[in-house]
mmCIF file of C-alpha atoms in Angstrom:
data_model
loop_
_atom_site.group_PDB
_atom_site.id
_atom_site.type_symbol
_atom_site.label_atom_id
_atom_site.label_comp_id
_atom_site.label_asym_id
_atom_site.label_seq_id
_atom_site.Cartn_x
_atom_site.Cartn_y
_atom_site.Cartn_z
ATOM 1 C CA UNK A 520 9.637 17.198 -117.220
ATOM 2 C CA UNK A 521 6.713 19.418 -116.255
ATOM 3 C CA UNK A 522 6.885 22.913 -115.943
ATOM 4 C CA UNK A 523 7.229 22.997 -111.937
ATOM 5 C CA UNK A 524 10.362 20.428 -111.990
ATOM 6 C CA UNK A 525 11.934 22.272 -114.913
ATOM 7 C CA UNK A 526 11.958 25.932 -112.994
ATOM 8 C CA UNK A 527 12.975 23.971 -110.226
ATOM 9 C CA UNK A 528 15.685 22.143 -111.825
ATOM 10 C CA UNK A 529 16.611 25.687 -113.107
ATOM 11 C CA UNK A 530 16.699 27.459 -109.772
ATOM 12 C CA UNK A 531 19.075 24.511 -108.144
ATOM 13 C CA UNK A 532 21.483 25.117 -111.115
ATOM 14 C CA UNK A 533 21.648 28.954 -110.564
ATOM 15 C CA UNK A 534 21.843 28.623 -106.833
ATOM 16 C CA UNK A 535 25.062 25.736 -107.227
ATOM 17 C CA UNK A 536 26.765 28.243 -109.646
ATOM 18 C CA UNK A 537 26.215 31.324 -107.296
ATOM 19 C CA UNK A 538 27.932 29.004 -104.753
ATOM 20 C CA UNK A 539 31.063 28.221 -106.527
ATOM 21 C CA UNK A 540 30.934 31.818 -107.909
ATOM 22 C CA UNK A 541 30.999 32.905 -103.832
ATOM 23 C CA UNK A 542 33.829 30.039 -102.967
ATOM 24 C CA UNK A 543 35.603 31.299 -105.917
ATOM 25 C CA UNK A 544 35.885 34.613 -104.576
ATOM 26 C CA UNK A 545 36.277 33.769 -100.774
ATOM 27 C CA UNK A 546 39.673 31.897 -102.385
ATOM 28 C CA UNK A 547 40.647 34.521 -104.522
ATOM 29 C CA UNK A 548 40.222 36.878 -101.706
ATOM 30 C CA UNK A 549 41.987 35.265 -99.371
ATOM 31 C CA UNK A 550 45.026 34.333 -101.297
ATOM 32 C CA UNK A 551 45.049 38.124 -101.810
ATOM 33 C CA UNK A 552 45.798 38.535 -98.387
ATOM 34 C CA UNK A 553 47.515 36.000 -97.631
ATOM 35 C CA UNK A 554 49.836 37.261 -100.388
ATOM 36 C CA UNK A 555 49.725 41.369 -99.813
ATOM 37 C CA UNK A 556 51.552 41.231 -96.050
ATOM 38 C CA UNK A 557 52.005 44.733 -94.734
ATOM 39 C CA UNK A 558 55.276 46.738 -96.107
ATOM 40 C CA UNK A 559 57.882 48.064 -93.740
ATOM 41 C CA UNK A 560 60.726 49.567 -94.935
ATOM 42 C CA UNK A 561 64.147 49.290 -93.008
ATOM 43 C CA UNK A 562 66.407 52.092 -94.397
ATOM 44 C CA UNK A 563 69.858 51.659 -93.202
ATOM 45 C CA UNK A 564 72.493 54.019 -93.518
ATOM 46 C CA UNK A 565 75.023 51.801 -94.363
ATOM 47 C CA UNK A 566 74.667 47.882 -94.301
ATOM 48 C CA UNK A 567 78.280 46.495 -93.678
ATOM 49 C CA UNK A 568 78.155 48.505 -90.767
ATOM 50 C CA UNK A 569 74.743 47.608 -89.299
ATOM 51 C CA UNK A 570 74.439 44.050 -90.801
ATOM 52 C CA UNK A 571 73.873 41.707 -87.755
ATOM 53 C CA UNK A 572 71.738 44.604 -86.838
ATOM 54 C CA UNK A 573 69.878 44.689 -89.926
ATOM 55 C CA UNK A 574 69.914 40.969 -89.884
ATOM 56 C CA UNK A 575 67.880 40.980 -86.977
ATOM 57 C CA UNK A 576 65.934 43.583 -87.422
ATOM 58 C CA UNK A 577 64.688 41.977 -90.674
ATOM 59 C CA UNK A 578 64.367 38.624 -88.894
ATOM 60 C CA UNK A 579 62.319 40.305 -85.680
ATOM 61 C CA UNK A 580 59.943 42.292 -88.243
ATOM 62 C CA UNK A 581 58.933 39.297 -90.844
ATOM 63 C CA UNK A 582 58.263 36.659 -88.153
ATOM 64 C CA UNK A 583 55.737 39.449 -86.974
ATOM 65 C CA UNK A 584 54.060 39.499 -90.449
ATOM 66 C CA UNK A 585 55.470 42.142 -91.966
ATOM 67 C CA UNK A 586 57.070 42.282 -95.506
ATOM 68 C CA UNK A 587 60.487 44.098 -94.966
ATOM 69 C CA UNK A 588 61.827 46.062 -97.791
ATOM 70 C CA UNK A 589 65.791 46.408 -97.127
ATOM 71 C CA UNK A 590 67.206 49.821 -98.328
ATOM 72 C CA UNK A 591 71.159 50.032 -97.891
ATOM 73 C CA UNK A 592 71.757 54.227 -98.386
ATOM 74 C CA UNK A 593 75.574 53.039 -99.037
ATOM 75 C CA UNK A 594 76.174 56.458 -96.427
ATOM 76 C CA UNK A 595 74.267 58.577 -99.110
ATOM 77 C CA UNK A 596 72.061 61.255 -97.900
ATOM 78 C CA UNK A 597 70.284 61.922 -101.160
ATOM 79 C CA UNK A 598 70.015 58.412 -102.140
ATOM 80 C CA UNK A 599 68.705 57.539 -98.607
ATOM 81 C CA UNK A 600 66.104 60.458 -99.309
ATOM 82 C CA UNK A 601 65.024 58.710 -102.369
ATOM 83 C CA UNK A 602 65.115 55.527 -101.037
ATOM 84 C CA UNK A 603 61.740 56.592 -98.323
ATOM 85 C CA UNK A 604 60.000 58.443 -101.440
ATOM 86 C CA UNK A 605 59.906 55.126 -103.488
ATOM 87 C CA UNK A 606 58.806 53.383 -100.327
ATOM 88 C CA UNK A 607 56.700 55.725 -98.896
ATOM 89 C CA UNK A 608 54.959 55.579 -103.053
ATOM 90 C CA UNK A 609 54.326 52.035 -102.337
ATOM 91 C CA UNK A 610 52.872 51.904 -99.003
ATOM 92 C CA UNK A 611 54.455 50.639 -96.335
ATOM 93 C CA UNK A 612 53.248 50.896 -93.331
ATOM 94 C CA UNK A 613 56.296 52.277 -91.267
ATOM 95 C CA UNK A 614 59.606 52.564 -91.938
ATOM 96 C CA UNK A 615 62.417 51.798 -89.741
ATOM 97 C CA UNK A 616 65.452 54.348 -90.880
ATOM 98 C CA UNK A 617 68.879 55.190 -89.299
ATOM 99 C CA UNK A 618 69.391 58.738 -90.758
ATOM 100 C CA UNK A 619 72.692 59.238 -92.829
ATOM 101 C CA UNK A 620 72.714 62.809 -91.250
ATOM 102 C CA UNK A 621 70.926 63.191 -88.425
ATOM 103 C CA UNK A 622 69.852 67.083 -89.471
ATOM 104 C CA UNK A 623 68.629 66.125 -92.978
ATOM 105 C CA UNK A 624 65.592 63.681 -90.954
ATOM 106 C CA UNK A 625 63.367 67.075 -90.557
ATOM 107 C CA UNK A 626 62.590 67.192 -94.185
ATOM 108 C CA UNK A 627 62.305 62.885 -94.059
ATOM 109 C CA UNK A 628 59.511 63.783 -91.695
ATOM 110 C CA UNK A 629 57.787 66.507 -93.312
ATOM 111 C CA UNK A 630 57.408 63.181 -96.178
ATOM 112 C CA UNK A 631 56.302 61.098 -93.188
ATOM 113 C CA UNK A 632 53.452 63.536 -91.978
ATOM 114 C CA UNK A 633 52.489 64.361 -95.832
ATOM 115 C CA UNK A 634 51.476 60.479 -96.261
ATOM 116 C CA UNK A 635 50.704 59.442 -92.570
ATOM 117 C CA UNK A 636 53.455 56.918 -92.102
ATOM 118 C CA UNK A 637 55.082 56.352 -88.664
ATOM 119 C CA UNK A 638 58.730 55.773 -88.199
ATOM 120 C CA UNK A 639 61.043 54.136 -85.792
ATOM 121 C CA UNK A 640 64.850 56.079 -85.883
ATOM 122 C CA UNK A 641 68.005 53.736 -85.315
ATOM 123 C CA UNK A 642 71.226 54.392 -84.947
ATOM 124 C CA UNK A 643 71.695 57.936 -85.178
ATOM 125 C CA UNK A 644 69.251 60.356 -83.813
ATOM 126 C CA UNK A 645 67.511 62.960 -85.182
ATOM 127 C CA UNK A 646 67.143 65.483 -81.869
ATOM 128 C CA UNK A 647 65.570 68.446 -84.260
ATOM 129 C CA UNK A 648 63.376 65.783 -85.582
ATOM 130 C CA UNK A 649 61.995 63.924 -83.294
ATOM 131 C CA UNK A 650 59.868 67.171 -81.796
ATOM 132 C CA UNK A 651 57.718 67.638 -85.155
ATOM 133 C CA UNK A 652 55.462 64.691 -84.915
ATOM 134 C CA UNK A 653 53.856 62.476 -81.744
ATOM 135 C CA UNK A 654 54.064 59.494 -84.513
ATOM 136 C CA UNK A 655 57.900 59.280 -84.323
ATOM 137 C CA UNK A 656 60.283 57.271 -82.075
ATOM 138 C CA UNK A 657 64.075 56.548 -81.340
ATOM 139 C CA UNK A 658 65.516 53.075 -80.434
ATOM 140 C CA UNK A 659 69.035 53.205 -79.552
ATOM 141 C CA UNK A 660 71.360 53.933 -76.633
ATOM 142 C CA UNK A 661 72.872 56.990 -75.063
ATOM 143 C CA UNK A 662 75.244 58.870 -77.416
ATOM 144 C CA UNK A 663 77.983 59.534 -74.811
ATOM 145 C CA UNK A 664 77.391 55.998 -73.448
ATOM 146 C CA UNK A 665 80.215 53.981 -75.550
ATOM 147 C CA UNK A 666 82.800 56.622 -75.244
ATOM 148 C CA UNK A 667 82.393 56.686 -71.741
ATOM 149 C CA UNK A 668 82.618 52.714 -71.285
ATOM 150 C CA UNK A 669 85.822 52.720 -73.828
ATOM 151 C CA UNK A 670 87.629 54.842 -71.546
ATOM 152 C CA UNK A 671 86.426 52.875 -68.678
ATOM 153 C CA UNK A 672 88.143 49.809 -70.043
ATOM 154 C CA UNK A 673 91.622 51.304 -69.985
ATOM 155 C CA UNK A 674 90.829 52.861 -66.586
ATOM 156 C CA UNK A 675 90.386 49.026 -65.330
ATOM 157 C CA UNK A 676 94.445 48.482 -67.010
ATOM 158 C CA UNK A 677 96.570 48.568 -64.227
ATOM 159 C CA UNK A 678 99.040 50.993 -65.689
ATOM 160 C CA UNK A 679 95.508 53.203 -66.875
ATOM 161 C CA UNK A 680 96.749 52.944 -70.735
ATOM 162 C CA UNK A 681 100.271 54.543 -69.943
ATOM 163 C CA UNK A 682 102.290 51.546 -71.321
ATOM 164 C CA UNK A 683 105.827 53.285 -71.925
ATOM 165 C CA UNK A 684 105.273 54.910 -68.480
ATOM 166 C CA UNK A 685 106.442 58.541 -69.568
ATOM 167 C CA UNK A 686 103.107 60.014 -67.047
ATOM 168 C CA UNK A 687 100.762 60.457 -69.960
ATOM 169 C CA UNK A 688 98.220 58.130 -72.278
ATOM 170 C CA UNK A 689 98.586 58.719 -76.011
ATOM 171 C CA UNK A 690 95.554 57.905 -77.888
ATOM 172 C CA UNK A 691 94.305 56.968 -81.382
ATOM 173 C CA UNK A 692 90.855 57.566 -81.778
ATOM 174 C CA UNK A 693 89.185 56.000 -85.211
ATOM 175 C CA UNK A 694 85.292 56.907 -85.697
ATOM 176 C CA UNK A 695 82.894 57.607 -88.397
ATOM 177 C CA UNK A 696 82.324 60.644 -90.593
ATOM 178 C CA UNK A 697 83.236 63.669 -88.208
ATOM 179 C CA UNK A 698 79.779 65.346 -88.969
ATOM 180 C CA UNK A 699 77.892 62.026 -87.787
ATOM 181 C CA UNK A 700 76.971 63.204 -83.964
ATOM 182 C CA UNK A 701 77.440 59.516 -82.658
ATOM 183 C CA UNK A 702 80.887 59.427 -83.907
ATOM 184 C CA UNK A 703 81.675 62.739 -82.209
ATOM 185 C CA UNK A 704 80.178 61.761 -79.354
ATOM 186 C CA UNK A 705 81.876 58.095 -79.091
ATOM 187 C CA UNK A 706 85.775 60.267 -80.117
ATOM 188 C CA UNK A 707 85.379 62.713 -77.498
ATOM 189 C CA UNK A 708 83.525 60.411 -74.998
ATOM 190 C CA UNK A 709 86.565 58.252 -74.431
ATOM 191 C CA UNK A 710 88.733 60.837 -73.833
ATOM 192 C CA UNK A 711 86.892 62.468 -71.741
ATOM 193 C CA UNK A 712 86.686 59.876 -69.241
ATOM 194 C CA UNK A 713 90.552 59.744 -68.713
ATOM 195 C CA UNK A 714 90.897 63.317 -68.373
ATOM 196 C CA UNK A 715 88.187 63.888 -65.695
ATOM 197 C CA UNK A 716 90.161 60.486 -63.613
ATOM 198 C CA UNK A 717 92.982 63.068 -63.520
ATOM 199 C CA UNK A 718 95.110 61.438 -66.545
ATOM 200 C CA UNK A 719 97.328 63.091 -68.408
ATOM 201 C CA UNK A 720 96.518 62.996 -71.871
ATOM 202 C CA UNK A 721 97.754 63.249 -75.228
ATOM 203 C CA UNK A 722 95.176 62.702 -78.176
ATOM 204 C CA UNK A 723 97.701 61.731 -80.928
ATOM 205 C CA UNK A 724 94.792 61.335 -84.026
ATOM 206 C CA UNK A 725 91.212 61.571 -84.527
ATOM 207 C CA UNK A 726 90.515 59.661 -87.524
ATOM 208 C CA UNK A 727 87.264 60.408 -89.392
ATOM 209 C CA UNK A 728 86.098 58.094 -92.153
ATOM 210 C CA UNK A 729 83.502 56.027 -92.833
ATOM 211 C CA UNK A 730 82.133 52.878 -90.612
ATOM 212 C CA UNK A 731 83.528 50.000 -92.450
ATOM 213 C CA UNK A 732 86.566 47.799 -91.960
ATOM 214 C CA UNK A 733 88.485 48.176 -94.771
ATOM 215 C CA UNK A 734 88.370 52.006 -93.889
ATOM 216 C CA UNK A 735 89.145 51.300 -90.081
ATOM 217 C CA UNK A 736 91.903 48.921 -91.143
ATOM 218 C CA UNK A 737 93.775 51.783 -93.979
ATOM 219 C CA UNK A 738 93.886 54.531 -91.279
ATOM 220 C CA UNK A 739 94.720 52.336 -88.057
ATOM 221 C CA UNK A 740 97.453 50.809 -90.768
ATOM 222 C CA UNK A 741 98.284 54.442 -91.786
ATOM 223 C CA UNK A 742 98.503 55.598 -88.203
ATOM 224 C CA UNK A 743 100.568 53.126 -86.581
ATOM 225 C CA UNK A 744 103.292 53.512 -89.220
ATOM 226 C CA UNK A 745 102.981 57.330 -88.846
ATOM 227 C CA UNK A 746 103.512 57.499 -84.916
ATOM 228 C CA UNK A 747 104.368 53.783 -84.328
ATOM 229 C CA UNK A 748 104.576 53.099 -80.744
ATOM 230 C CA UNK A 749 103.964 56.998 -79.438
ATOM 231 C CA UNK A 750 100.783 55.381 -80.110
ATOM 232 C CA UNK A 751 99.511 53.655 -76.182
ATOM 233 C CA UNK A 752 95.647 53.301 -76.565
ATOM 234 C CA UNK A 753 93.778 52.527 -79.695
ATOM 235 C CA UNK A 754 89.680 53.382 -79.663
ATOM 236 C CA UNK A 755 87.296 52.104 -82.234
ATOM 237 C CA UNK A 756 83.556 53.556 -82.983
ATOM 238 C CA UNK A 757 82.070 50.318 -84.109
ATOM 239 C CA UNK A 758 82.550 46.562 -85.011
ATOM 240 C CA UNK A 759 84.024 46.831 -88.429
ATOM 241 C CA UNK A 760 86.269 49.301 -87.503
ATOM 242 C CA UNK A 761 87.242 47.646 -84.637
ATOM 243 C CA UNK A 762 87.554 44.311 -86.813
ATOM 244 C CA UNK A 763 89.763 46.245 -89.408
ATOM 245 C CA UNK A 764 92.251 47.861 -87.023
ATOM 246 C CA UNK A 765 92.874 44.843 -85.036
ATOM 247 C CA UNK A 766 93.645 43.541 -88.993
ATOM 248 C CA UNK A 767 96.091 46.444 -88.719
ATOM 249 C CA UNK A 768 97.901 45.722 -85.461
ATOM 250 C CA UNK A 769 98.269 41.986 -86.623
ATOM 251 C CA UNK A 770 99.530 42.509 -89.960
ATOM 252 C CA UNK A 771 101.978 45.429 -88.670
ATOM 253 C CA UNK A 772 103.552 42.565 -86.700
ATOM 254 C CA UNK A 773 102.183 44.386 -83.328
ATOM 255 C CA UNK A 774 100.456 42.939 -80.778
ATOM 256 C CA UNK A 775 97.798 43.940 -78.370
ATOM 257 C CA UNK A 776 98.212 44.166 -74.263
ATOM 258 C CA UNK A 777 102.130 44.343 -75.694
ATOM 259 C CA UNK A 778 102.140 47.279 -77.521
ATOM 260 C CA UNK A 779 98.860 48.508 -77.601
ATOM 261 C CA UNK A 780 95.918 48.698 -75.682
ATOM 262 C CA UNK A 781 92.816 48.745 -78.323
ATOM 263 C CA UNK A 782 89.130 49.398 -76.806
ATOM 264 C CA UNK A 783 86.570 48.540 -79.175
ATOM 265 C CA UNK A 784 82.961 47.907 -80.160
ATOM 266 C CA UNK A 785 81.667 43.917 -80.428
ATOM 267 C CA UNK A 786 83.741 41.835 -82.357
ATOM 268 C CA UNK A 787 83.422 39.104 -79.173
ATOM 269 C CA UNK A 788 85.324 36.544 -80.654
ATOM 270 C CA UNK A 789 88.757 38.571 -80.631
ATOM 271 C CA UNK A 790 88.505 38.891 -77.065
ATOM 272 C CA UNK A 791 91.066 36.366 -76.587
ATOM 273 C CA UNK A 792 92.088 35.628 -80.267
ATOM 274 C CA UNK A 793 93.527 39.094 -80.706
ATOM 275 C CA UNK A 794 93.997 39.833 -76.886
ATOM 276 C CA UNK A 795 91.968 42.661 -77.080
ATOM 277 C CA UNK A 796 91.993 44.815 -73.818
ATOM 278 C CA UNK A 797 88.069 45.330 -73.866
ATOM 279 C CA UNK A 798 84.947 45.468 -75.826
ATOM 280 C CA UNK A 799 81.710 47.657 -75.281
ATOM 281 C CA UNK A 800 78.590 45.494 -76.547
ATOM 282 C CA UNK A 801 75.228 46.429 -78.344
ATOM 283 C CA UNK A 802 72.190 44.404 -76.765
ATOM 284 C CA UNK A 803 71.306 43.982 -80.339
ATOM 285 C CA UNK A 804 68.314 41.445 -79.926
ATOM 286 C CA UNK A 805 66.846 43.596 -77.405
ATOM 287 C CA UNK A 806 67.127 46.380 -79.411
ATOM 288 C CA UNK A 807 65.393 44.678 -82.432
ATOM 289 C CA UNK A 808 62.508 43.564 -80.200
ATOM 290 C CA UNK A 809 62.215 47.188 -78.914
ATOM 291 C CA UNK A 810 61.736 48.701 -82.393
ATOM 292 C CA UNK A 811 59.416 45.751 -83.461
ATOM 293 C CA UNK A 812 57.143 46.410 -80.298
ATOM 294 C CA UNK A 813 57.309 50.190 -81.139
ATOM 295 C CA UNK A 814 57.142 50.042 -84.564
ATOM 296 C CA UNK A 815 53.513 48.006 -83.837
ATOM 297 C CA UNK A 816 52.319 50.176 -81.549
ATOM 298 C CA UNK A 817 52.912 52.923 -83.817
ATOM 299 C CA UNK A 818 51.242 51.232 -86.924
ATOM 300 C CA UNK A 819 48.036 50.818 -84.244
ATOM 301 C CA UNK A 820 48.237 54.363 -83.132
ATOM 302 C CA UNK A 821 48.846 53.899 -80.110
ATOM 303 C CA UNK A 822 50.660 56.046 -78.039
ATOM 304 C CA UNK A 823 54.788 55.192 -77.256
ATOM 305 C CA UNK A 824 57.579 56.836 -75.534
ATOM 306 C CA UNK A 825 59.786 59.490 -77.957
ATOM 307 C CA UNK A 826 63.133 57.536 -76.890
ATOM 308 C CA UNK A 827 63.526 54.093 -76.071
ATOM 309 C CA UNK A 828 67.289 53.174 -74.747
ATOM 310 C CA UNK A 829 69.046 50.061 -74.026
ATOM 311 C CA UNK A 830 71.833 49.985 -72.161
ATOM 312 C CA UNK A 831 75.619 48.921 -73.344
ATOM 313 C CA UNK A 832 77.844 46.706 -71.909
ATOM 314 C CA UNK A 833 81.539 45.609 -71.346
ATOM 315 C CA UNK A 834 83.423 42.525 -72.104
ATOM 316 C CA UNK A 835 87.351 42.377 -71.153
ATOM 317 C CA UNK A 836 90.116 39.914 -71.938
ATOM 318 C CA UNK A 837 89.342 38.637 -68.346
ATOM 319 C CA UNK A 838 85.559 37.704 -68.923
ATOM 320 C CA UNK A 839 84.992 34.040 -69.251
ATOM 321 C CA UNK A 840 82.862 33.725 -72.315
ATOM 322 C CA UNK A 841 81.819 30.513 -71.275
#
């Protein structure tokens, strides 16, 4: 082989190794990405109580491309706290949080503005909050909205909730933790409604726990044995709870539209099951698609509304489902 051919020969074997060396790469690279999709963390306060929420959430946010990190704060502040440091350390790209407390989300911002990470509020909002940063947003509905359309369900009875007809409507009111302002708001919301119709009303109980239904079920259990039926109207703050007392009312041998009227939150399928008098319903998979188009808009830095709200509605034991 002369001399000529042989550099040649030499120059063709560097140039085919450059090219796999460059293919190499380009495949490396791109498995990279295809492997490192963008974090989001969804922080929820408590997951029994938002889980077809969360559900969906999760489902609306990784069929956009997003890796969702689930964080259940089991109704822990501090661990809720930690929770966004540990994600906010490994850089996601917004985090989607319902606040345990609603006051403690200042100092959950001041960690969002220190590392320049956008957030979407559920749930329960943060009013103080939401002023300290044009990155932030709320998804939810109006606070006063489900009290208000719980006590419009027992308007729409004709007796208006006074089944022992003595001229008043005695009422049971089971909600969440009494410093959570959604549960205040849905407890006094309800009553509320009656009294400005011109009803006389006595509010037997206010029962503040936590939102799941083995805790709605124990003090609906514990109340109906206490007061029995000087007990008229039963209102629930969410789906579990509303699952668990209507567990109550069955197992007490009770029945609703007989001896109680019960208001509640979801739970569809006991419409007619469990003869429940009404039902106030989330729009959940609009709500999900509202914080996923917010939550990308925010990620782009674009510019979004500070509160986004979707609108409740009510099913009775009259609605056809069908």
């Amino acid at each position: 082989m002369s001399v000529d051919k042989k550099k040649l020969w030499l120059l063709l074997v560097a140039l085919a190794l450059i090219l796999v060396l460059v293919l190499v790469l380009c495949v490396t690279s791109c498995e990279d990405k295809k492997g490192k999709l963008p974090q989001v963390g969804l922080c929820l306060r408590q997951y029994e109580a938002d889980s077809e929420y969360g559900r969906l959430l999760e489902k609306c946010l990784t069929e956009a491309g997003y890796q969702v990190r689930v964080q259940d704060a089991m109704n822990d502040q501090t661990r809720q706290t930690e929770q966004i440091k540990a994600l906010l350390d490994e850089g996601v790209v917004l985090l989607v949080i319902e606040p345990v407390i609603a006051e403690a989300a200042e100092d959950t911002v001041s960690l969002l503005m220190k590392e320049n990470v956008p957030a979407v509020f559920v749930g329960n909002k943060p009013e103080k909050a939401m002023g300290m940063w044009n990155r932030l947003s709320f998804v939810g509905s109006a606070e006063d909205q489900l009290g208000q359309l719980q006590g419009g369900i027992i308007l729409q009875v004709d007796n208006r909730g006074d089944l022992n007809e003595d001229g008043q409507v005695s009422c049971l009111v089971i909600s969440g933790p009494e410093d959570d302002t959604k549960a205040k708001s849905q407890a006094e919301g309800c009553i509320n409604v009656l009294v400005t119709e011109g009803l006389l009303v006595e509010q037997i109980q206010t029962s503040w726990g936590d939102w799941t239904g083995e805790s709605g079920r124990l003090r609906c259990a514990k109340a109906l044995s206490q007061y029995g039926k000087d007990i008229e109207v039963i209102f629930c703050g969410n789906e579990e709870i509303t699952l668990g007392a209507l567990d109550a009312v069955r197992s007490g041998g009770w029945q609703i539209g007989r001896d109680y009227y019960l208001a509640g939150v979801g739970a569809v399928e006991k419409l007619h099951t469990d003869y429940m008098t009404g039902t106030v319903v989330y729009d959940l998979e609009k709500m999900a698609q509202q914080v996923l188009s917010t939550g990308k808009a925010l990620i782009n830095g674009e510019t979004v509304e500070r509160e986004y709200y979707v609108n409740l509605y009510v099913l009775t034991a009259e609605t056809d489902l069908e």
